[in-house]
Structure formats: structure tokens, C-alpha cells
Short mmCIF file of N, CA and C in Angstrom, two decimals:
data_model
loop_
_atom_site.label_atom_id
_atom_site.label_comp_id
_atom_site.label_asym_id
_atom_site.label_seq_id
_atom_site.Cartn_x
_atom_site.Cartn_y
_atom_site.Cartn_z
N UNK A 1 0.86 -1.17 -0.03
CA UNK A 1 0.00 0.00 0.00
C UNK A 1 0.92 1.24 0.00
N UNK A 2 0.76 2.05 -0.99
CA UNK A 2 1.59 3.23 -1.12
C UNK A 2 0.76 4.49 -0.76
N UNK A 3 1.47 5.38 -0.13
CA UNK A 3 0.82 6.66 0.23
C UNK A 3 1.22 7.73 -0.80
N UNK A 4 0.38 8.65 -0.98
CA UNK A 4 0.76 9.73 -1.87
C UNK A 4 1.87 10.64 -1.33
N UNK A 5 2.66 11.16 -2.18
CA UNK A 5 3.83 11.96 -1.80
C UNK A 5 3.40 13.18 -0.98
N UNK A 6 2.31 13.81 -1.27
CA UNK A 6 1.86 14.95 -0.54
C UNK A 6 1.54 14.65 0.90
N UNK A 7 1.04 13.43 1.13
CA UNK A 7 0.72 13.03 2.49
C UNK A 7 1.96 12.77 3.31
N UNK A 8 2.99 12.19 2.73
CA UNK A 8 4.28 12.00 3.39
C UNK A 8 4.90 13.32 3.68
N UNK A 9 4.90 14.27 2.72
CA UNK A 9 5.47 15.58 2.97
C UNK A 9 4.75 16.31 4.08
N UNK A 10 3.43 16.12 4.17
CA UNK A 10 2.64 16.81 5.28
C UNK A 10 3.00 16.21 6.60
N UNK A 11 3.19 14.91 6.67
CA UNK A 11 3.59 14.26 7.94
C UNK A 11 4.99 14.71 8.38
N UNK A 12 5.91 14.80 7.41
CA UNK A 12 7.27 15.29 7.75
C UNK A 12 7.24 16.73 8.27
N UNK A 13 6.44 17.56 7.62
CA UNK A 13 6.32 18.96 8.08
C UNK A 13 5.72 19.06 9.46
N UNK A 14 4.73 18.17 9.76
CA UNK A 14 4.14 18.16 11.07
C UNK A 14 5.12 17.69 12.13
N UNK A 15 5.96 16.69 11.80
CA UNK A 15 6.98 16.21 12.73
C UNK A 15 8.04 17.29 12.99
N UNK A 16 8.42 18.01 11.96
CA UNK A 16 9.42 19.11 12.11
C UNK A 16 8.85 20.21 12.98
N UNK A 17 7.58 20.55 12.79
CA UNK A 17 6.95 21.62 13.59
C UNK A 17 6.85 21.15 15.08
N UNK A 18 6.56 19.91 15.28
CA UNK A 18 6.50 19.40 16.66
C UNK A 18 7.86 19.39 17.30
N UNK A 19 8.89 19.02 16.56
CA UNK A 19 10.27 19.05 17.09
C UNK A 19 10.67 20.47 17.43
N UNK A 20 10.35 21.39 16.57
CA UNK A 20 10.70 22.80 16.80
C UNK A 20 9.96 23.31 18.01
N UNK A 21 8.71 22.94 18.22
CA UNK A 21 7.94 23.36 19.39
C UNK A 21 8.55 22.78 20.66
N UNK A 22 9.07 21.55 20.59
CA UNK A 22 9.66 20.95 21.77
C UNK A 22 10.97 21.66 22.15
N UNK A 23 11.67 22.20 21.20
CA UNK A 23 12.90 22.94 21.51
C UNK A 23 12.60 24.18 22.32
N UNK A 24 11.42 24.76 22.12
CA UNK A 24 11.03 25.97 22.85
C UNK A 24 10.54 25.66 24.25
N UNK A 25 10.37 24.42 24.50
CA UNK A 25 9.83 23.99 25.82
C UNK A 25 11.00 23.60 26.69
N UNK A 26 10.78 23.61 27.97
CA UNK A 26 11.82 23.11 28.91
C UNK A 26 11.09 22.42 30.05
N UNK A 27 11.81 21.59 30.74
CA UNK A 27 11.25 20.85 31.89
C UNK A 27 11.52 21.60 33.17
N UNK A 28 10.51 21.98 33.87
CA UNK A 28 10.69 22.66 35.16
C UNK A 28 11.02 21.62 36.21
N UNK A 29 11.47 22.01 37.38
CA UNK A 29 11.82 21.03 38.44
C UNK A 29 10.70 20.08 38.81
N UNK A 30 9.46 20.55 38.73
CA UNK A 30 8.36 19.67 39.08
C UNK A 30 7.85 18.85 37.89
N UNK A 31 8.64 18.78 36.83
CA UNK A 31 8.37 17.95 35.66
C UNK A 31 7.18 18.44 34.82
N UNK A 32 6.74 19.63 35.09
CA UNK A 32 5.69 20.16 34.24
C UNK A 32 6.32 20.83 33.06
N UNK A 33 5.66 20.73 31.93
CA UNK A 33 6.17 21.39 30.72
C UNK A 33 5.56 22.78 30.61
N UNK A 34 6.42 23.73 30.27
CA UNK A 34 5.87 25.08 30.02
C UNK A 34 6.80 25.73 29.01
N UNK A 35 6.29 26.79 28.35
CA UNK A 35 7.11 27.46 27.36
C UNK A 35 8.13 28.31 28.03
N UNK A 36 9.20 28.58 27.29
CA UNK A 36 10.24 29.45 27.81
C UNK A 36 9.68 30.86 28.05
N UNK A 37 10.24 31.55 29.01
CA UNK A 37 9.73 32.87 29.40
C UNK A 37 10.08 33.88 28.36
N UNK A 38 9.05 34.45 27.77
CA UNK A 38 9.22 35.52 26.81
C UNK A 38 8.23 36.62 27.19
N UNK A 39 8.68 37.58 27.99
CA UNK A 39 7.74 38.62 28.47
C UNK A 39 7.19 39.45 27.32
N UNK A 40 5.96 39.70 27.36
CA UNK A 40 5.34 40.53 26.29
C UNK A 40 4.53 41.68 26.86
N UNK A 41 4.25 41.67 28.13
CA UNK A 41 3.46 42.76 28.71
C UNK A 41 4.36 43.99 28.89
N UNK A 42 3.77 45.14 28.83
CA UNK A 42 4.49 46.38 28.95
C UNK A 42 5.22 46.50 30.28
N UNK A 43 6.48 46.91 30.25
CA UNK A 43 7.23 47.13 31.46
C UNK A 43 8.08 45.93 31.86
N UNK A 44 7.81 44.78 31.34
CA UNK A 44 8.64 43.58 31.66
C UNK A 44 9.94 43.60 30.88
N UNK A 45 9.87 44.05 29.68
CA UNK A 45 11.07 43.98 28.84
C UNK A 45 11.12 45.19 27.94
N UNK A 46 12.26 45.65 27.62
CA UNK A 46 12.46 46.81 26.79
C UNK A 46 13.22 46.37 25.55
N UNK A 47 12.48 45.94 24.50
CA UNK A 47 13.18 45.43 23.31
C UNK A 47 13.99 46.55 22.66
N UNK A 48 15.11 46.11 22.08
CA UNK A 48 16.04 47.09 21.44
C UNK A 48 15.39 47.82 20.31
N UNK A 49 15.56 49.15 20.29
CA UNK A 49 15.06 49.97 19.19
C UNK A 49 16.28 50.37 18.33
N UNK A 50 16.22 49.89 17.09
CA UNK A 50 17.37 50.17 16.22
C UNK A 50 17.02 51.45 15.41
N UNK A 51 18.09 52.22 15.16
CA UNK A 51 17.95 53.47 14.40
C UNK A 51 19.21 53.65 13.58
N UNK A 52 19.19 53.07 12.36
CA UNK A 52 20.39 53.13 11.53
C UNK A 52 20.73 54.54 11.09
N UNK A 53 19.72 55.35 10.92
CA UNK A 53 19.95 56.76 10.53
C UNK A 53 20.71 57.53 11.62
N UNK A 54 20.28 57.27 12.87
CA UNK A 54 20.97 57.92 14.01
C UNK A 54 22.41 57.50 14.09
N UNK A 55 22.67 56.19 13.94
CA UNK A 55 24.05 55.68 14.03
C UNK A 55 24.88 56.30 12.89
N UNK A 56 24.34 56.40 11.68
CA UNK A 56 25.09 57.00 10.57
C UNK A 56 25.37 58.47 10.85
N UNK A 57 24.40 59.19 11.39
CA UNK A 57 24.59 60.58 11.78
C UNK A 57 25.68 60.74 12.83
N UNK A 58 25.70 59.84 13.75
CA UNK A 58 26.67 59.85 14.86
C UNK A 58 28.11 59.74 14.33
N UNK A 59 28.27 59.12 13.19
CA UNK A 59 29.63 58.94 12.59
C UNK A 59 30.02 60.07 11.67
N UNK A 60 29.12 60.96 11.30
CA UNK A 60 29.35 62.00 10.34
C UNK A 60 30.11 63.19 10.94
N UNK A 61 31.40 63.27 10.68
CA UNK A 61 32.18 64.45 11.12
C UNK A 61 32.21 64.66 12.63
N UNK A 62 32.16 63.61 13.39
CA UNK A 62 32.22 63.74 14.85
C UNK A 62 33.61 63.39 15.40
N UNK A 63 33.88 63.88 16.59
CA UNK A 63 35.08 63.51 17.28
C UNK A 63 34.71 62.71 18.53
N UNK A 64 35.69 62.01 19.04
CA UNK A 64 35.51 61.23 20.27
C UNK A 64 35.44 62.21 21.47
N UNK A 65 34.37 62.11 22.24
CA UNK A 65 34.23 63.02 23.41
C UNK A 65 35.33 62.79 24.42
N UNK A 66 35.78 61.54 24.57
CA UNK A 66 36.87 61.25 25.51
C UNK A 66 38.20 61.88 25.04
N UNK A 67 38.44 61.91 23.75
CA UNK A 67 39.66 62.55 23.21
C UNK A 67 39.59 64.08 23.46
N UNK A 68 38.39 64.66 23.35
CA UNK A 68 38.24 66.07 23.61
C UNK A 68 38.45 66.41 25.06
N UNK A 69 38.10 65.50 25.98
CA UNK A 69 38.26 65.77 27.39
C UNK A 69 39.67 65.44 27.87
N UNK A 70 40.16 64.23 27.52
CA UNK A 70 41.44 63.71 27.99
C UNK A 70 42.62 64.04 27.05
N UNK A 71 42.29 64.28 25.79
CA UNK A 71 43.33 64.37 24.75
C UNK A 71 43.46 63.08 24.01
N UNK A 72 44.00 63.16 22.85
CA UNK A 72 44.20 61.96 22.02
C UNK A 72 45.28 61.07 22.66
N UNK A 73 45.21 59.76 22.37
CA UNK A 73 46.23 58.86 22.87
C UNK A 73 47.63 59.31 22.47
N UNK A 74 48.60 59.19 23.33
CA UNK A 74 49.94 59.65 23.10
C UNK A 74 50.72 58.81 22.08
N UNK A 75 50.32 57.58 21.93
CA UNK A 75 51.11 56.67 21.07
C UNK A 75 50.95 57.02 19.57
N UNK A 76 49.89 57.77 19.21
CA UNK A 76 49.73 58.22 17.83
C UNK A 76 49.33 57.13 16.89
N UNK A 77 49.06 55.93 17.35
CA UNK A 77 48.70 54.80 16.52
C UNK A 77 47.25 54.79 16.17
N UNK A 78 46.83 53.73 15.50
CA UNK A 78 45.45 53.58 15.05
C UNK A 78 44.52 53.45 16.27
N UNK A 79 43.29 53.68 16.02
CA UNK A 79 42.30 53.53 17.05
C UNK A 79 41.64 54.89 17.44
N UNK A 80 42.40 55.93 17.33
CA UNK A 80 41.85 57.24 17.71
C UNK A 80 41.16 57.92 16.51
N UNK A 81 41.40 57.41 15.31
CA UNK A 81 40.84 58.01 14.12
C UNK A 81 39.43 57.48 13.79
N UNK A 82 39.19 56.26 14.18
CA UNK A 82 37.93 55.56 13.86
C UNK A 82 36.87 55.88 14.93
N UNK A 83 35.80 56.52 14.56
CA UNK A 83 34.72 56.78 15.52
C UNK A 83 33.71 55.63 15.51
N UNK A 84 33.38 55.16 16.69
CA UNK A 84 32.46 54.06 16.84
C UNK A 84 31.26 54.55 17.74
N UNK A 85 30.15 53.91 17.54
CA UNK A 85 28.97 54.21 18.38
C UNK A 85 29.01 53.32 19.61
N UNK A 86 29.25 53.89 20.76
CA UNK A 86 29.34 53.12 21.98
C UNK A 86 27.97 53.09 22.71
N UNK A 87 27.38 51.89 22.73
CA UNK A 87 26.07 51.69 23.37
C UNK A 87 26.26 51.77 24.89
N UNK A 88 25.48 52.59 25.57
CA UNK A 88 25.60 52.77 27.01
C UNK A 88 24.65 51.86 27.75
N UNK A 89 25.16 50.96 28.57
CA UNK A 89 24.38 49.99 29.28
C UNK A 89 24.22 50.36 30.76
N UNK A 90 24.52 51.56 31.13
CA UNK A 90 24.44 52.01 32.50
C UNK A 90 23.00 52.02 33.03
N UNK A 91 22.85 51.82 34.30
CA UNK A 91 21.54 51.96 34.96
C UNK A 91 21.57 53.30 35.66
N UNK A 92 20.71 54.21 35.18
CA UNK A 92 20.58 55.52 35.81
C UNK A 92 19.12 55.73 36.11
N UNK A 93 18.71 55.40 37.29
CA UNK A 93 17.31 55.38 37.68
C UNK A 93 16.64 56.73 37.49
N UNK A 94 17.37 57.83 37.81
CA UNK A 94 16.77 59.16 37.75
C UNK A 94 16.45 59.54 36.30
N UNK A 95 17.07 58.88 35.35
CA UNK A 95 16.80 59.13 33.93
C UNK A 95 15.96 58.07 33.27
N UNK A 96 15.55 57.06 34.02
CA UNK A 96 14.75 55.97 33.50
C UNK A 96 15.55 54.97 32.71
N UNK A 97 16.83 54.93 32.91
CA UNK A 97 17.70 53.96 32.22
C UNK A 97 17.82 52.68 33.04
N UNK A 98 17.48 51.59 32.48
CA UNK A 98 17.72 50.28 33.10
C UNK A 98 19.02 49.72 32.55
N UNK A 99 19.68 48.91 33.34
CA UNK A 99 20.97 48.35 32.90
C UNK A 99 20.73 47.38 31.74
N UNK A 100 21.66 47.52 30.76
CA UNK A 100 21.57 46.61 29.60
C UNK A 100 22.03 45.21 29.85
N UNK A 101 22.94 45.00 30.81
CA UNK A 101 23.43 43.71 31.13
C UNK A 101 24.36 43.18 30.06
N UNK A 102 24.52 41.86 30.03
CA UNK A 102 25.41 41.24 29.09
C UNK A 102 24.69 40.76 27.82
N UNK A 103 23.43 40.98 27.74
CA UNK A 103 22.66 40.50 26.60
C UNK A 103 22.83 41.41 25.37
N UNK A 104 21.79 41.47 24.56
CA UNK A 104 21.86 42.28 23.37
C UNK A 104 22.07 43.77 23.68
N UNK A 105 22.50 44.51 22.71
CA UNK A 105 22.77 45.92 22.91
C UNK A 105 21.44 46.68 23.31
N UNK A 106 21.67 47.80 23.89
CA UNK A 106 20.54 48.64 24.29
C UNK A 106 20.14 49.47 23.07
N UNK A 107 19.16 50.39 23.24
CA UNK A 107 18.67 51.20 22.14
C UNK A 107 19.81 51.93 21.44
N UNK A 108 19.69 52.08 20.15
CA UNK A 108 20.69 52.82 19.39
C UNK A 108 20.74 54.30 19.82
N UNK A 109 19.65 54.78 20.32
CA UNK A 109 19.64 56.20 20.76
C UNK A 109 20.37 56.43 22.09
N UNK A 110 20.91 55.34 22.67
CA UNK A 110 21.77 55.44 23.87
C UNK A 110 23.24 55.24 23.49
N UNK A 111 23.61 55.80 22.34
CA UNK A 111 25.01 55.71 21.86
C UNK A 111 25.67 57.04 21.95
N UNK A 112 26.97 56.98 22.18
CA UNK A 112 27.84 58.19 22.13
C UNK A 112 29.00 57.92 21.21
N UNK A 113 29.56 58.97 20.63
CA UNK A 113 30.67 58.75 19.74
C UNK A 113 31.99 58.63 20.50
N UNK A 114 32.66 57.49 20.35
CA UNK A 114 33.96 57.27 20.96
C UNK A 114 34.89 56.72 19.91
N UNK A 115 36.16 57.05 20.01
CA UNK A 115 37.13 56.45 19.09
C UNK A 115 37.32 55.00 19.51
N UNK A 116 37.88 54.21 18.65
CA UNK A 116 38.08 52.77 18.95
C UNK A 116 38.95 52.61 20.17
N UNK A 117 39.91 53.47 20.38
CA UNK A 117 40.79 53.39 21.53
C UNK A 117 40.03 53.53 22.86
N UNK A 118 39.23 54.63 22.93
CA UNK A 118 38.47 54.84 24.18
C UNK A 118 37.26 53.94 24.28
N UNK A 119 36.77 53.38 23.16
CA UNK A 119 35.57 52.53 23.21
C UNK A 119 35.95 51.13 23.68
N UNK A 120 36.99 50.52 23.05
CA UNK A 120 37.21 49.11 23.39
C UNK A 120 38.67 48.67 23.38
N UNK A 121 39.61 49.47 22.93
CA UNK A 121 40.99 49.03 22.79
C UNK A 121 41.85 49.34 24.03
N UNK A 122 41.64 50.45 24.67
CA UNK A 122 42.48 50.81 25.84
C UNK A 122 42.19 49.93 27.03
N UNK A 123 43.17 49.75 27.93
CA UNK A 123 42.92 48.94 29.09
C UNK A 123 41.85 49.51 30.02
N UNK A 124 41.65 50.79 30.01
CA UNK A 124 40.60 51.43 30.83
C UNK A 124 39.51 52.04 29.97
N UNK A 125 39.22 51.38 28.83
CA UNK A 125 38.21 51.91 27.91
C UNK A 125 36.83 51.73 28.43
N UNK A 126 35.90 52.28 27.69
CA UNK A 126 34.48 52.24 28.11
C UNK A 126 34.00 50.80 28.24
N UNK A 127 34.30 49.94 27.30
CA UNK A 127 33.81 48.57 27.33
C UNK A 127 34.64 47.61 28.13
N UNK A 128 35.97 47.83 28.26
CA UNK A 128 36.77 46.88 28.98
C UNK A 128 37.00 47.29 30.45
N UNK A 129 37.01 48.53 30.79
CA UNK A 129 37.25 48.96 32.16
C UNK A 129 35.98 49.22 32.93
N UNK A 130 34.84 49.08 32.32
CA UNK A 130 33.54 49.39 33.02
C UNK A 130 33.07 50.74 32.68
N UNK A 131 31.83 50.87 32.22
CA UNK A 131 31.28 52.12 31.74
C UNK A 131 31.16 53.09 32.87
N UNK A 132 30.75 52.66 34.04
CA UNK A 132 30.59 53.57 35.18
C UNK A 132 31.94 54.23 35.55
N UNK A 133 32.99 53.45 35.65
CA UNK A 133 34.35 53.98 35.95
C UNK A 133 34.80 54.90 34.86
N UNK A 134 34.54 54.54 33.61
CA UNK A 134 34.98 55.34 32.49
C UNK A 134 34.37 56.79 32.53
N UNK A 135 33.03 56.82 32.70
CA UNK A 135 32.36 58.12 32.70
C UNK A 135 32.64 58.92 33.96
N UNK A 136 32.86 58.27 35.11
CA UNK A 136 33.30 58.93 36.29
C UNK A 136 34.67 59.57 36.10
N UNK A 137 35.57 58.83 35.45
CA UNK A 137 36.92 59.36 35.20
C UNK A 137 36.87 60.59 34.29
N UNK A 138 36.00 60.60 33.35
CA UNK A 138 35.85 61.75 32.43
C UNK A 138 35.07 62.92 33.04
N UNK A 139 34.39 62.64 34.18
CA UNK A 139 33.68 63.70 34.86
C UNK A 139 32.22 63.81 34.40
N UNK A 140 31.75 62.97 33.53
CA UNK A 140 30.37 63.04 33.10
C UNK A 140 29.39 62.31 34.03
N UNK A 141 29.88 61.30 34.68
CA UNK A 141 29.10 60.52 35.61
C UNK A 141 27.69 60.16 35.08
N UNK A 142 26.64 60.47 35.78
CA UNK A 142 25.28 60.23 35.31
C UNK A 142 24.84 61.18 34.24
N UNK A 143 25.62 62.22 34.01
CA UNK A 143 25.33 63.21 32.96
C UNK A 143 25.38 62.57 31.56
N UNK A 144 25.86 61.38 31.47
CA UNK A 144 25.94 60.69 30.18
C UNK A 144 24.52 60.50 29.60
N UNK A 145 23.53 60.35 30.47
CA UNK A 145 22.14 60.24 30.01
C UNK A 145 21.69 61.54 29.40
N UNK A 146 22.04 62.68 30.04
CA UNK A 146 21.69 63.98 29.49
C UNK A 146 22.44 64.24 28.16
N UNK A 147 23.73 63.80 28.09
CA UNK A 147 24.47 63.89 26.86
C UNK A 147 23.79 63.16 25.76
N UNK A 148 23.34 61.92 25.99
CA UNK A 148 22.61 61.15 24.98
C UNK A 148 21.32 61.89 24.59
N UNK A 149 20.64 62.45 25.57
CA UNK A 149 19.39 63.16 25.27
C UNK A 149 19.65 64.39 24.39
N UNK A 150 20.76 65.10 24.66
CA UNK A 150 21.13 66.25 23.81
C UNK A 150 21.47 65.82 22.40
N UNK A 151 22.17 64.70 22.29
CA UNK A 151 22.51 64.18 20.96
C UNK A 151 21.24 63.80 20.20
N UNK A 152 20.32 63.18 20.89
CA UNK A 152 19.03 62.76 20.26
C UNK A 152 18.27 64.01 19.82
N UNK A 153 18.25 65.05 20.62
CA UNK A 153 17.51 66.26 20.26
C UNK A 153 18.13 66.90 19.02
N UNK A 154 19.47 66.97 18.99
CA UNK A 154 20.15 67.52 17.80
C UNK A 154 19.84 66.72 16.54
N UNK A 155 19.85 65.40 16.67
CA UNK A 155 19.50 64.52 15.55
C UNK A 155 18.09 64.78 15.06
N UNK A 156 17.16 64.84 16.01
CA UNK A 156 15.77 65.05 15.64
C UNK A 156 15.53 66.39 14.98
N UNK A 157 16.34 67.42 15.31
CA UNK A 157 16.19 68.76 14.76
C UNK A 157 17.04 68.93 13.53
N UNK A 158 17.75 67.86 13.08
CA UNK A 158 18.54 67.97 11.84
C UNK A 158 19.83 68.77 12.06
N UNK A 159 20.34 68.89 13.29
CA UNK A 159 21.54 69.66 13.53
C UNK A 159 22.79 68.72 13.62
N UNK A 160 23.95 69.27 13.43
CA UNK A 160 25.15 68.41 13.55
C UNK A 160 25.43 68.05 14.99
N UNK A 161 26.21 66.97 15.17
CA UNK A 161 26.48 66.48 16.53
C UNK A 161 27.61 67.22 17.21
N UNK A 162 28.56 67.75 16.45
CA UNK A 162 29.77 68.34 17.06
C UNK A 162 29.53 69.45 18.06
N UNK A 163 28.58 70.35 17.83
CA UNK A 163 28.32 71.40 18.85
C UNK A 163 27.91 70.78 20.21
N UNK A 164 27.12 69.75 20.16
CA UNK A 164 26.70 69.05 21.42
C UNK A 164 27.90 68.39 22.06
N UNK A 165 28.69 67.72 21.25
CA UNK A 165 29.85 67.01 21.81
C UNK A 165 30.83 68.01 22.43
N UNK A 166 31.09 69.13 21.77
CA UNK A 166 31.96 70.15 22.34
C UNK A 166 31.42 70.78 23.63
N UNK A 167 30.09 70.99 23.60
CA UNK A 167 29.43 71.54 24.86
C UNK A 167 29.69 70.61 26.05
N UNK A 168 29.51 69.32 25.84
CA UNK A 168 29.65 68.35 26.93
C UNK A 168 31.13 68.12 27.25
N UNK A 169 32.02 68.33 26.31
CA UNK A 169 33.45 68.15 26.62
C UNK A 169 33.95 69.23 27.52
N UNK A 170 33.29 70.42 27.56
CA UNK A 170 33.73 71.46 28.43
C UNK A 170 32.63 71.86 29.40
N UNK A 171 31.78 70.88 29.67
CA UNK A 171 30.59 71.18 30.57
C UNK A 171 31.01 71.38 32.01
N UNK A 172 30.13 71.99 32.84
CA UNK A 172 30.43 72.18 34.24
C UNK A 172 30.65 70.86 34.96
N UNK A 173 30.13 69.78 34.46
CA UNK A 173 30.37 68.46 35.09
C UNK A 173 31.86 68.14 35.06
N UNK A 174 32.55 68.59 34.00
CA UNK A 174 33.97 68.29 33.89
C UNK A 174 34.80 69.27 34.74
N UNK A 175 34.24 70.39 35.14
CA UNK A 175 35.00 71.32 35.97
C UNK A 175 35.35 70.70 37.29
N UNK A 176 34.49 69.86 37.87
CA UNK A 176 34.82 69.15 39.11
C UNK A 176 36.04 68.30 38.96
N UNK A 177 36.14 67.62 37.84
CA UNK A 177 37.26 66.76 37.55
C UNK A 177 38.56 67.57 37.40
N UNK A 178 38.44 68.75 36.71
CA UNK A 178 39.60 69.60 36.48
C UNK A 178 40.09 70.18 37.80
N UNK A 179 39.16 70.51 38.70
CA UNK A 179 39.57 71.09 40.00
C UNK A 179 40.36 70.07 40.80
N UNK A 180 39.94 68.80 40.77
CA UNK A 180 40.68 67.75 41.48
C UNK A 180 42.07 67.58 40.92
N UNK A 181 42.22 67.69 39.59
CA UNK A 181 43.55 67.51 39.01
C UNK A 181 44.50 68.66 39.34
N UNK A 182 43.91 69.91 39.42
CA UNK A 182 44.75 71.07 39.72
C UNK A 182 45.26 70.99 41.14
N UNK A 183 44.42 70.51 42.09
CA UNK A 183 44.79 70.48 43.48
C UNK A 183 45.89 69.42 43.70
N UNK A 184 45.77 68.29 43.02
CA UNK A 184 46.72 67.20 43.23
C UNK A 184 48.12 67.52 42.76
#
């Protein structure tokens, strides 16, 4: 007795779908089956919002804010010329920022322009030395959220990023840092 080919194909498709559904399931300690946790209600999860236009704008004729505050790296090698969008995963409750953790990147609108050296290559860079320590060292501290907000406002108004970057590079938040260096 032979079965038609369409019936065999339908059975194979059903078996594949069942296998795929089983991969999404896990066994809980009490041996009950339930689907993996995928929060969908508002407030449980903040899915990443991508904005390629903003990232492209952030690279157009901008300088690294850390280079403007601390100066360019003394070695003169590569890394200070390439501007990268550094996603900020800090938790700043007063600004409504939740920590990004080790998972996927946070919203693209929470990016700042950093050179490759200050972003990820230096031993005390933003990504390798810890973002909190990095921004505290530069004197911006929790002001990084306001810096991102100013960058977003400039982008939304069609203005260039450099005036905002220069403003924050010489902001009063950095005066506290400069006073400490002068006393020492």
C-alpha cells in the first residue's frame, strides 16, 4: 500500500513543527512542561530599538568626546581616528535607564561617539574597564544620560552632533574633575 507523496510531505512537516515546538519547551523542576519565558506585557522587557539613521549621523564628522576631554592617545597609533557608536548599558534610575546587562545591545539612541581606543582598545576603555568607571573618570558621571538626550535632540532637529559634543566636553560636570587635577 503506497501513500501519496503529498501526505508523506505533510507528515514530515508536522513532525518538524512538533520538534521545533519541543525545543522551545523546557522541563521545570516539578516535571511540568511550560514554554520558555518571553515577556510581552509592557514594562517587563524593553526590546532594542534600532535606528540606523541615528548611528550613521553619529559617525558624520564627529570626534570622540573622551579625546576632547582627555586628549588623544599619546602613542599616535590607530584607534583614535575611527569613531564608533558606543552603546551605554548603565543603569541611571533618575533618567529611566535600566541596565543593559550582558545580553543584546541597548537602544541605538543610547549611543555616544567614541574612538576605537576609548571605546574598546584601551585597558581602561568604556567597554573593558567598566562604563561607570569610564564616565566617572571623564567627569560626566550620570550626565551621560543627558548627553545622549542632547545628541538625540540635535539629531531630531537635523543639527550636527559636534556642537553638542563640544558643549559636553567642556561642561560644568567636567570642571569638578579639572579642580581635582589642579589640586593634586
